[in-house]
CSV table of C-alpha atoms in Angstrom, one decimal:
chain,number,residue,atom,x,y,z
L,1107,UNK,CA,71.3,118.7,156.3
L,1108,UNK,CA,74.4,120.4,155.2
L,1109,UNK,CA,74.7,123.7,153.8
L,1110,UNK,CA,76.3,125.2,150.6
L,1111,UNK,CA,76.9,128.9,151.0
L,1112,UNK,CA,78.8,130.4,147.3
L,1113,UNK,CA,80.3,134.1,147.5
L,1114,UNK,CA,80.0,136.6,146.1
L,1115,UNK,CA,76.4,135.7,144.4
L,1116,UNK,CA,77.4,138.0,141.5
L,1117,UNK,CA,80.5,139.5,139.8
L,1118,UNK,CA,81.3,141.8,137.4
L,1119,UNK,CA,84.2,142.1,135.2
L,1120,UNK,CA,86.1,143.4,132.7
L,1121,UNK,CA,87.3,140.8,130.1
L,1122,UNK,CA,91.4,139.9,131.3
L,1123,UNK,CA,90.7,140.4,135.2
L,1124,UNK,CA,91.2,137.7,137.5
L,1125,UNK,CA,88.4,136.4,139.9
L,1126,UNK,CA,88.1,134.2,142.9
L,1127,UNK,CA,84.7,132.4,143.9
L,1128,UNK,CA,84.2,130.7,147.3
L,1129,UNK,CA,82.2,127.6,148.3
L,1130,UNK,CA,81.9,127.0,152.1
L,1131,UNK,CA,80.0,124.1,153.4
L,1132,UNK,CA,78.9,123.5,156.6
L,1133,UNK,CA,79.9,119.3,157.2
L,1134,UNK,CA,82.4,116.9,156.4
L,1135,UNK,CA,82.1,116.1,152.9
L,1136,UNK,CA,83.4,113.3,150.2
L,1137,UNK,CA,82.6,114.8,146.9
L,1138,UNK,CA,82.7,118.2,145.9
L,1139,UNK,CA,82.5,119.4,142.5
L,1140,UNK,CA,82.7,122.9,140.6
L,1141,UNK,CA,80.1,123.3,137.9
L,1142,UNK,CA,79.6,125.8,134.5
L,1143,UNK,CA,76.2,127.1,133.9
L,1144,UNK,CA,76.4,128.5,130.5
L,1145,UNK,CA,73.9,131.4,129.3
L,1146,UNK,CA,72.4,128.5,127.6
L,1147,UNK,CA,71.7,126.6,130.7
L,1148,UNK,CA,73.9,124.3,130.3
L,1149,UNK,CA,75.7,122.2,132.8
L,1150,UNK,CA,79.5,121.2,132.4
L,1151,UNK,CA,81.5,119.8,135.1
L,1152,UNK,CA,84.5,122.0,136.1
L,1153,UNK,CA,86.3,120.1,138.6
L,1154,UNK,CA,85.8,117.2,141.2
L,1155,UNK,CA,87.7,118.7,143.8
L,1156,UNK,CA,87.2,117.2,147.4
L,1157,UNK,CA,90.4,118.4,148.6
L,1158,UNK,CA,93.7,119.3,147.1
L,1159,UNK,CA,94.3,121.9,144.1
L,1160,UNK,CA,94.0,121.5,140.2
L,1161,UNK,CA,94.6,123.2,137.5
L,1162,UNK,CA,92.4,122.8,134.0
L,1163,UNK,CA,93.7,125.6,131.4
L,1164,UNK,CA,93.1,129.4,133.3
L,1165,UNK,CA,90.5,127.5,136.3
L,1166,UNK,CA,91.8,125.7,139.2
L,1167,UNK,CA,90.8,125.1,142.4
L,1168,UNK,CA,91.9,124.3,146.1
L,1169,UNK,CA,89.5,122.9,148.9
L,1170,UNK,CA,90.6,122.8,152.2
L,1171,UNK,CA,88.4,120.3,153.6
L,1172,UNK,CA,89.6,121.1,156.9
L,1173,UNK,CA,88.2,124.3,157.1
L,1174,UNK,CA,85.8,123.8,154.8
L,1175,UNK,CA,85.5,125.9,151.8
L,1176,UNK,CA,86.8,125.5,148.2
L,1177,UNK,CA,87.6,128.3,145.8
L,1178,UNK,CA,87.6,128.7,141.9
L,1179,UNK,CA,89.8,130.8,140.0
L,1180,UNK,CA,90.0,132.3,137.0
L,1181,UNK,CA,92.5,134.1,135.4
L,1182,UNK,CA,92.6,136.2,132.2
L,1183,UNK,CA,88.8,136.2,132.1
L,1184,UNK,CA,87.1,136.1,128.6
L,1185,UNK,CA,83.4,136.9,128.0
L,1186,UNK,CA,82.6,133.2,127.2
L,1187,UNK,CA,83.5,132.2,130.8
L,1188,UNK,CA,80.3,134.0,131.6
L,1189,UNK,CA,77.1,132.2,133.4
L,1190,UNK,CA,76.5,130.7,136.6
L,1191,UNK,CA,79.0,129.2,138.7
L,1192,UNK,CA,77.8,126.4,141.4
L,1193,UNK,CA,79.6,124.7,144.0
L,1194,UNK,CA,77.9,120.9,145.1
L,1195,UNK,CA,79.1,118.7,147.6
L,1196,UNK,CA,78.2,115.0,148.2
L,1197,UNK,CA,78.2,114.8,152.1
L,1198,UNK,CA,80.2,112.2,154.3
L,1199,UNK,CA,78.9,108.9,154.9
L,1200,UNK,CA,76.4,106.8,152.8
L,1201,UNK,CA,74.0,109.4,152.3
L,1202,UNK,CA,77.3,111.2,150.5
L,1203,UNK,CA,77.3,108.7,147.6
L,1204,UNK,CA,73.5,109.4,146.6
L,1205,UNK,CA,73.5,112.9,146.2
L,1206,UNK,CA,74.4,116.6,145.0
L,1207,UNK,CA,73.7,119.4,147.4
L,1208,UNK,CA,74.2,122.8,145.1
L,1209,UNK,CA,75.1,126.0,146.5
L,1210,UNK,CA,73.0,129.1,145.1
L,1211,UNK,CA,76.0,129.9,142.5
L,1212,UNK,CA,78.1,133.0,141.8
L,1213,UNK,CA,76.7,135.1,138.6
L,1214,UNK,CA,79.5,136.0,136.8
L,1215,UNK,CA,79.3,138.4,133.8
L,1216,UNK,CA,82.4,139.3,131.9
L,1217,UNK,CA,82.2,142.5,129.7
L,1218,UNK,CA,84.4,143.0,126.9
W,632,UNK,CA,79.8,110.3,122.1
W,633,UNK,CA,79.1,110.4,125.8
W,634,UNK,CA,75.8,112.2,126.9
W,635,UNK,CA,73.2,112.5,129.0
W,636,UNK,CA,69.8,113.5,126.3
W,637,UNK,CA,66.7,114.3,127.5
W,638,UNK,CA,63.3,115.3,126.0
W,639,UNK,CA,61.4,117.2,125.3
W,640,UNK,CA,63.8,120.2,126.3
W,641,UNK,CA,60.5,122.7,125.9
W,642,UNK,CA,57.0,121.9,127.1
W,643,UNK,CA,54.1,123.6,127.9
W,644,UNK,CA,51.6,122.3,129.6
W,645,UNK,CA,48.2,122.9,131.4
W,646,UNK,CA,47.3,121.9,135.1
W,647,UNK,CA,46.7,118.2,135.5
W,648,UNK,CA,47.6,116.7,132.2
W,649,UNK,CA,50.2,113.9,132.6
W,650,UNK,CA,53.5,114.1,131.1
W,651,UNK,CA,56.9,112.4,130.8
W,652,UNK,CA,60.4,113.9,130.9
W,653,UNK,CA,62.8,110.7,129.3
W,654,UNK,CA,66.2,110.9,130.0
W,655,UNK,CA,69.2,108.6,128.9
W,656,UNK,CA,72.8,107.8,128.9
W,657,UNK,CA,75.4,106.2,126.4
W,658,UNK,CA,78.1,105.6,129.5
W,659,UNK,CA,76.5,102.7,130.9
W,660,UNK,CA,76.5,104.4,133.9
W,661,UNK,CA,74.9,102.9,137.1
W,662,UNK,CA,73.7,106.1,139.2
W,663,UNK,CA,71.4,108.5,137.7
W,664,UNK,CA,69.3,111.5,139.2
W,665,UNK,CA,67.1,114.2,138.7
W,666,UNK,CA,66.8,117.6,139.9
W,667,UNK,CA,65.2,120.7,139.4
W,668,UNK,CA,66.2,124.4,139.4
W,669,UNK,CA,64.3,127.4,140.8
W,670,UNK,CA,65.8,130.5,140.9
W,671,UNK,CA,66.9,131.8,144.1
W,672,UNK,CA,67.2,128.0,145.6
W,673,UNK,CA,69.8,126.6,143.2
W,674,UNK,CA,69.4,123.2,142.3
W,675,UNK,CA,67.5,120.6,144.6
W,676,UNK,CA,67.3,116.8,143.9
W,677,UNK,CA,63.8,114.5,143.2
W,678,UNK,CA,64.9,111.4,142.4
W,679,UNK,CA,67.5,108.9,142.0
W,680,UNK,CA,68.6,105.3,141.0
W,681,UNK,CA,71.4,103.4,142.1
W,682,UNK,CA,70.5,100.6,139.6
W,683,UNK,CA,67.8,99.1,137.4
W,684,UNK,CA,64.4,98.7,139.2
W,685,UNK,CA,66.4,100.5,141.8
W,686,UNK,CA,64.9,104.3,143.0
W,687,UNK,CA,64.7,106.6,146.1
W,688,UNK,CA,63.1,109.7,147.3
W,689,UNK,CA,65.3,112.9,146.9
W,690,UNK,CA,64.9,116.3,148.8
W,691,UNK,CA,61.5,117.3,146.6
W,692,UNK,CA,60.2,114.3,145.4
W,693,UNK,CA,56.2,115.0,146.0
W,694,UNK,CA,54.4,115.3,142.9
W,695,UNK,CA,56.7,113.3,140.5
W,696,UNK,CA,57.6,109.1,140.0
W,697,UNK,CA,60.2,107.6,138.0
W,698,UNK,CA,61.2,104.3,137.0
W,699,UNK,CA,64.6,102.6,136.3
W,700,UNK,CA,63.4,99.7,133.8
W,701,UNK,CA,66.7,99.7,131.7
W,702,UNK,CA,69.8,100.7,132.7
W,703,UNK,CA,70.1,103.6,130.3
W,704,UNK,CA,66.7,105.1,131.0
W,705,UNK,CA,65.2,107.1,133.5
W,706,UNK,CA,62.1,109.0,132.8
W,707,UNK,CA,60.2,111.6,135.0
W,708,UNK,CA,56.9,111.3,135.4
W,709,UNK,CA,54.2,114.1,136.7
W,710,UNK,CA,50.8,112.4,137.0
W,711,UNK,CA,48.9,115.6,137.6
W,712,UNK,CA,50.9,118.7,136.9
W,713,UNK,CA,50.7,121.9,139.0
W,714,UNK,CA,52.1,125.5,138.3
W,715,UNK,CA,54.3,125.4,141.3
W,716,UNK,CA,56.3,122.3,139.0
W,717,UNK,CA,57.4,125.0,136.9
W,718,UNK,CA,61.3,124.5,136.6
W,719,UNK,CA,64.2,123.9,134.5
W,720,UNK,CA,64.8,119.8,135.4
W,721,UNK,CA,68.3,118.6,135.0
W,722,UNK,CA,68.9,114.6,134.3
W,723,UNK,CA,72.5,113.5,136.0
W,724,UNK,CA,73.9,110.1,135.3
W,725,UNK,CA,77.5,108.9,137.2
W,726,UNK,CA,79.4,105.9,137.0
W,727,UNK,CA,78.8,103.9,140.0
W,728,UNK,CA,76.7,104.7,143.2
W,729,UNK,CA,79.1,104.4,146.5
W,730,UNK,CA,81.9,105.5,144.2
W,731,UNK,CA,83.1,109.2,145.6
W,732,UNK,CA,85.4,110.0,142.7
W,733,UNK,CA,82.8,109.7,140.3
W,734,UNK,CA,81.5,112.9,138.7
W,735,UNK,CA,78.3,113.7,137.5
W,736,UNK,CA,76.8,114.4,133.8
W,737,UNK,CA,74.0,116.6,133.6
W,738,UNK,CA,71.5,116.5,130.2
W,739,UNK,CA,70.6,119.6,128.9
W,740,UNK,CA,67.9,120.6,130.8
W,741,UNK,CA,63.9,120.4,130.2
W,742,UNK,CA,61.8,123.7,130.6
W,743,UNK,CA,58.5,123.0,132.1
W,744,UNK,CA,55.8,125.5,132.0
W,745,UNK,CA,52.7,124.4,133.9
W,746,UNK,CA,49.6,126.7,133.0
């Protein structure tokens, strides 16, 4: 099956630093999402991103489906953007529609 | 407002008792999902529905049913709990099944101790 590999798996920061989180994935793909696990444990979708660039406040993110990888960034980190960050992706043909395959996530701890 | 609840979202239980996870959405939505988190393996899926009366086998379904009698509902069900079904289980919900721009909702998460 396809494979979800998320860099770096944790990431330290001081509170108004920049970061950039990757998500490479090993197949073609027709869904790919960025997800928010808060300290709480807490899911909240981020971005469905399975190609192009967005922007949502200080996140965006770019996938380049050609190549395979998307990446998350943040900008002018604040402590509450703190918890897990997972990449999932819903892989090409029917099988695609039915499911979520999550990377392992990026810990990301921002200290004031 | 739209969410995705489940219950209980704490339990404790002992080897072999049966239990039931519910979950349920307010979107109408047609495609929901389990899946449970481990550490160091992310988030793997049991279950899902594409529609009432409608249900297929994820990556780790052994161990666990579930049933798509209503629309809104989708419990979990462990017949005969074992310690190695202690997780935090996630219940997803999305619009439509076969639609790709659809994102998923996750509920809050239930954590499941298995004695």
């Amino acid at each position: 099956g396809i494979q979800v590999e998320q860099s770096p798996p944790d990431l330290i920061l001081q509170e108004g630093a920049n970061s950039t989180l990757r998500c490479n994935f090993s197949d073609s793909v027709n869904n790919l999402q960025w997800f928010h696990q808060n300290p709480w444990g807490q899911l909240i979708n981020l971005f469905y991103i399975p190609s192009g660039t967005k922007q949502n406040g200080r996140l965006s993110a770019t996938t380049v489906a050609t190549e395979r990888y998307s990446l998350l960034y943040i900008s002018s980190s604040q402590t509450t953007d703190s918890g897990v960050y997972f990449c999932a992706v819903g892989p090409q043909g029917i099988q695609g529609a039915q499911k979520l395959v999550f990377g392992q996530g990026t810990r990301l701890t921002i200290n004031p | 407002e739209a969410q995705v609840t489940q219950n209980p979202r704490y339990l404790i239980t002992v080897t072999g008792k049966k239990l039931t996870v519910t979950c349920s959405q307010n979107m109408n939505h047609e495609y929901m999902s389990w899946y449970r988190q481990d550490p160091g393996l992310g988030l793997r899926q049991i279950y899902y529905s594409m529609n009432v009366e409608v249900t297929d086998k994820g990556d780790v379904p052994e161990g666990y049913k579930v049933s798509r009698k209503e629309k809104r509902n989708f419990p979990l069900i462990l017949e005969s709990p074992s310690p190695n079904q202690t997780s935090l289980y996630f219940c997803a919900s999305s619009e439509r099944y076969l639609r790709w721009t659809d994102t998923q909702y996750f509920g809050p998460g239930t954590r499941l101790t298995v004695l």
